[in-house]
CSV table of C-alpha atoms and ligand atoms in Angstrom, one decimal:
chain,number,residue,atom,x,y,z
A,18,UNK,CA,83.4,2.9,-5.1
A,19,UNK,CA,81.1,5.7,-6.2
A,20,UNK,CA,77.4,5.5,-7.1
A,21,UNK,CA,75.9,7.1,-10.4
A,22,UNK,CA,72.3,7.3,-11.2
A,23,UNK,CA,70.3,7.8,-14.3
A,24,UNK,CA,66.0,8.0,-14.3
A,25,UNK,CA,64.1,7.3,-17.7
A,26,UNK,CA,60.2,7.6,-17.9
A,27,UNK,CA,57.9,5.9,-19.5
A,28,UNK,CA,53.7,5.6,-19.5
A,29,UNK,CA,52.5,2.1,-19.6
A,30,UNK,CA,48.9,0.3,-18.6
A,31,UNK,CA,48.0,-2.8,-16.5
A,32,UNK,CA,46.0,-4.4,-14.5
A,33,UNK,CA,46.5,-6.8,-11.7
A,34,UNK,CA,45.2,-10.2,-12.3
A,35,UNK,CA,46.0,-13.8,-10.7
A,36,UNK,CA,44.3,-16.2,-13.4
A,37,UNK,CA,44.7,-18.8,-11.1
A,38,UNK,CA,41.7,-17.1,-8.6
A,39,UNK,CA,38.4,-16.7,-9.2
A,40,UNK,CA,37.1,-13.3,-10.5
A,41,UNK,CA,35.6,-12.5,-7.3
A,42,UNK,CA,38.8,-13.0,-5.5
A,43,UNK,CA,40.5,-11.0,-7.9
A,44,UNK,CA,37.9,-8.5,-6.9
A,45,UNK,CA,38.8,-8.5,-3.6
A,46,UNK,CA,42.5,-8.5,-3.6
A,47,UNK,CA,43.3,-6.1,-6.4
A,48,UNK,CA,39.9,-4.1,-6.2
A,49,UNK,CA,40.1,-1.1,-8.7
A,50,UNK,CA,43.4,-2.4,-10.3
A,51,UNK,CA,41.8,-5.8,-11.2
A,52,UNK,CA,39.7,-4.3,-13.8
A,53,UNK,CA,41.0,-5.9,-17.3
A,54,UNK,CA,40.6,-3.0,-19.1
A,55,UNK,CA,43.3,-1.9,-17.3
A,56,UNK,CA,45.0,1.7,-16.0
A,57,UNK,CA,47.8,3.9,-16.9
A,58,UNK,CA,50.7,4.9,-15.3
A,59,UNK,CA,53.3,7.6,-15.6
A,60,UNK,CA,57.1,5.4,-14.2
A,61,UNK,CA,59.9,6.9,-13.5
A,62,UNK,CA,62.9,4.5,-13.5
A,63,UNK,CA,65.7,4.8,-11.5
A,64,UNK,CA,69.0,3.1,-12.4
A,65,UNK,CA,72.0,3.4,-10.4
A,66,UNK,CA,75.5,1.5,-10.8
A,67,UNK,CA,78.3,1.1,-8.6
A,68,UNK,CA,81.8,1.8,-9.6
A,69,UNK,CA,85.6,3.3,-9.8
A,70,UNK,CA,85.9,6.6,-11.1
A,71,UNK,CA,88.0,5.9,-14.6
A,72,UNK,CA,91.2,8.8,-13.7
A,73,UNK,CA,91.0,9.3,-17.5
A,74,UNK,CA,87.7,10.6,-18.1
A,75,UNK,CA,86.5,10.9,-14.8
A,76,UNK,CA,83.1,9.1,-15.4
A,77,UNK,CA,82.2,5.5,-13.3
A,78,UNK,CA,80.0,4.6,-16.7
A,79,UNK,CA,79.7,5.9,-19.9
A,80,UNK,CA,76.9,8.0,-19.7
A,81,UNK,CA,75.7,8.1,-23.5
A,82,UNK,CA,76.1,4.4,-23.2
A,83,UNK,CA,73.9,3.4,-19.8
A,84,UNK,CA,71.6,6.3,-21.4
A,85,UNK,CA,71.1,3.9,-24.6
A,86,UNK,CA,71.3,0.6,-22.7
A,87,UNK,CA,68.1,1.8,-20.7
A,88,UNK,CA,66.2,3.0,-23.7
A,89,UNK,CA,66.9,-0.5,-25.7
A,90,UNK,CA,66.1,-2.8,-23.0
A,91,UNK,CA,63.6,-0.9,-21.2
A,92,UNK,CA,61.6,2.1,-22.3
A,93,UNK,CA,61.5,0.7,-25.8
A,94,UNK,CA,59.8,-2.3,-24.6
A,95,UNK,CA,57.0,-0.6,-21.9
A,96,UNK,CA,56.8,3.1,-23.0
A,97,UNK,CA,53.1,3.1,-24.4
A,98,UNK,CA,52.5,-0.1,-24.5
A,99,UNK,CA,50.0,-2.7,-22.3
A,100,UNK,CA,52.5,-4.0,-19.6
A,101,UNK,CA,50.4,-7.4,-19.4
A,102,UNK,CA,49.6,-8.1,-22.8
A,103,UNK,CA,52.5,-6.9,-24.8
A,104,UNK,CA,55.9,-7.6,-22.5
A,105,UNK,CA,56.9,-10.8,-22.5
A,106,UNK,CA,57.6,-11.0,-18.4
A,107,UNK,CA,53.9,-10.2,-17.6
A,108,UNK,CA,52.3,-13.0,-19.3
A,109,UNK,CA,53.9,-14.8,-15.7
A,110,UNK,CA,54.3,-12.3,-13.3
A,111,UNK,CA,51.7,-9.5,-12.1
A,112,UNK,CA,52.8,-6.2,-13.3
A,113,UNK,CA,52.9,-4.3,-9.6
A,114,UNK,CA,55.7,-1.7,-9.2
A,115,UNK,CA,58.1,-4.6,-6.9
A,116,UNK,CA,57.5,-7.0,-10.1
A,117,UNK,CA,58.6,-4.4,-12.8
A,118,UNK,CA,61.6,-3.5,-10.6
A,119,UNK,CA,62.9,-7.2,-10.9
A,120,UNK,CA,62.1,-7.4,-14.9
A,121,UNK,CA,64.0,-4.0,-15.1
A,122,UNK,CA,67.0,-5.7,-13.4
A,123,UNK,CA,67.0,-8.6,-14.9
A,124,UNK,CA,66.7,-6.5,-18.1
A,125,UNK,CA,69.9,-4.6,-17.4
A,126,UNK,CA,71.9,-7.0,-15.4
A,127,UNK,CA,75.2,-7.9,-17.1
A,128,UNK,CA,74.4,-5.1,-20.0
A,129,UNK,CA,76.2,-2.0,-18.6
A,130,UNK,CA,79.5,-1.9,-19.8
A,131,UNK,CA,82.5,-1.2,-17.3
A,132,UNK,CA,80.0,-1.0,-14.2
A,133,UNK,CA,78.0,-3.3,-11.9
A,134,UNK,CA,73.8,-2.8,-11.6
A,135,UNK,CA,73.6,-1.7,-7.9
A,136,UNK,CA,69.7,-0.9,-8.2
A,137,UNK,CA,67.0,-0.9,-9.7
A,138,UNK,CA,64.1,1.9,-8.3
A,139,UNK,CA,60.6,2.2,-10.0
A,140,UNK,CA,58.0,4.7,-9.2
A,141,UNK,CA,54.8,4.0,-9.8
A,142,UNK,CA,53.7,7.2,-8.5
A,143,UNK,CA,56.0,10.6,-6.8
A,144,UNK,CA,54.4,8.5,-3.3
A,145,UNK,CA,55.1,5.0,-4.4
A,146,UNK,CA,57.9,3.2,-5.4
A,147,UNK,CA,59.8,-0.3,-5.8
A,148,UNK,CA,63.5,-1.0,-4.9
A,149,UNK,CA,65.1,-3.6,-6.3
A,150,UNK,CA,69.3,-4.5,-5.3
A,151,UNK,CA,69.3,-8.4,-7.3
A,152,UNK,CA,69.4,-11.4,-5.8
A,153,UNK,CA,72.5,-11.5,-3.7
B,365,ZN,ZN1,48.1,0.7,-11.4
């Protein structure tokens, strides 16, 4: 089994919120990020897949093909948009890096032809970031 790994950016906004809390403990919690104007972000996505090198063309995954797959089901959806008022996942969930690494996944999962999703990684910032390996 061999590893492969192809990163994607995108820029997005959010803001972290828990409607179910008051604003003050929002406040408190979140601090900075709870304000609902919300903040951007520059992401770099990570996506790596596990495999058998094909002894034809030497490649664990199309590379054009997990290339497309990630700009269909991901960066089309967040690049420049408003992660909590425009993507479906984050009317539920808060938008913090470990929750957009289990969207990303569950975005992909089942959607790479010929190889298995082995993880997802999401940086938030070059000093932060989110891995995510499913649920098993
Ligand atoms: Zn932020």
């Amino acid at each position: 089994m061999i590893l492969l790994t192809r990163k994607a950016e995108f820029s997005a906004s959010h803001y972290y919120w828990n409607d179910a809390w008051t604003a003050v403990e929002n406040q408190r919690t979140f601090g900075k990020c709870a304000n609902r104007n919300g903040h951007g972000h520059n992401y770099t996505l990570e996506v790596t897949v596990a495999g058998e090198v094909n002894p034809v063309t030497g490649f664990v995954v199309d590379l054009k093909q997990l290339k497309d797959t990630m700009e269909r089901e991901v960066i089309a959806v967040y690049d420049h948009r408003h992660l909590n008022l425009e993507v479906p996942e984050f009317q539920s969930a808060i938008p913090t890096t470990e929750n957009i690494a289990v969207a990303i996944w569950r975005r992909l999962e089942g959607k790479v032809p010929g190889a298995r999703l082995h993880r997802v990684r999401v940086y938030e910032m070059p000093d932060l970031f989110a891995d995510y390996y499913g649920e098993n």
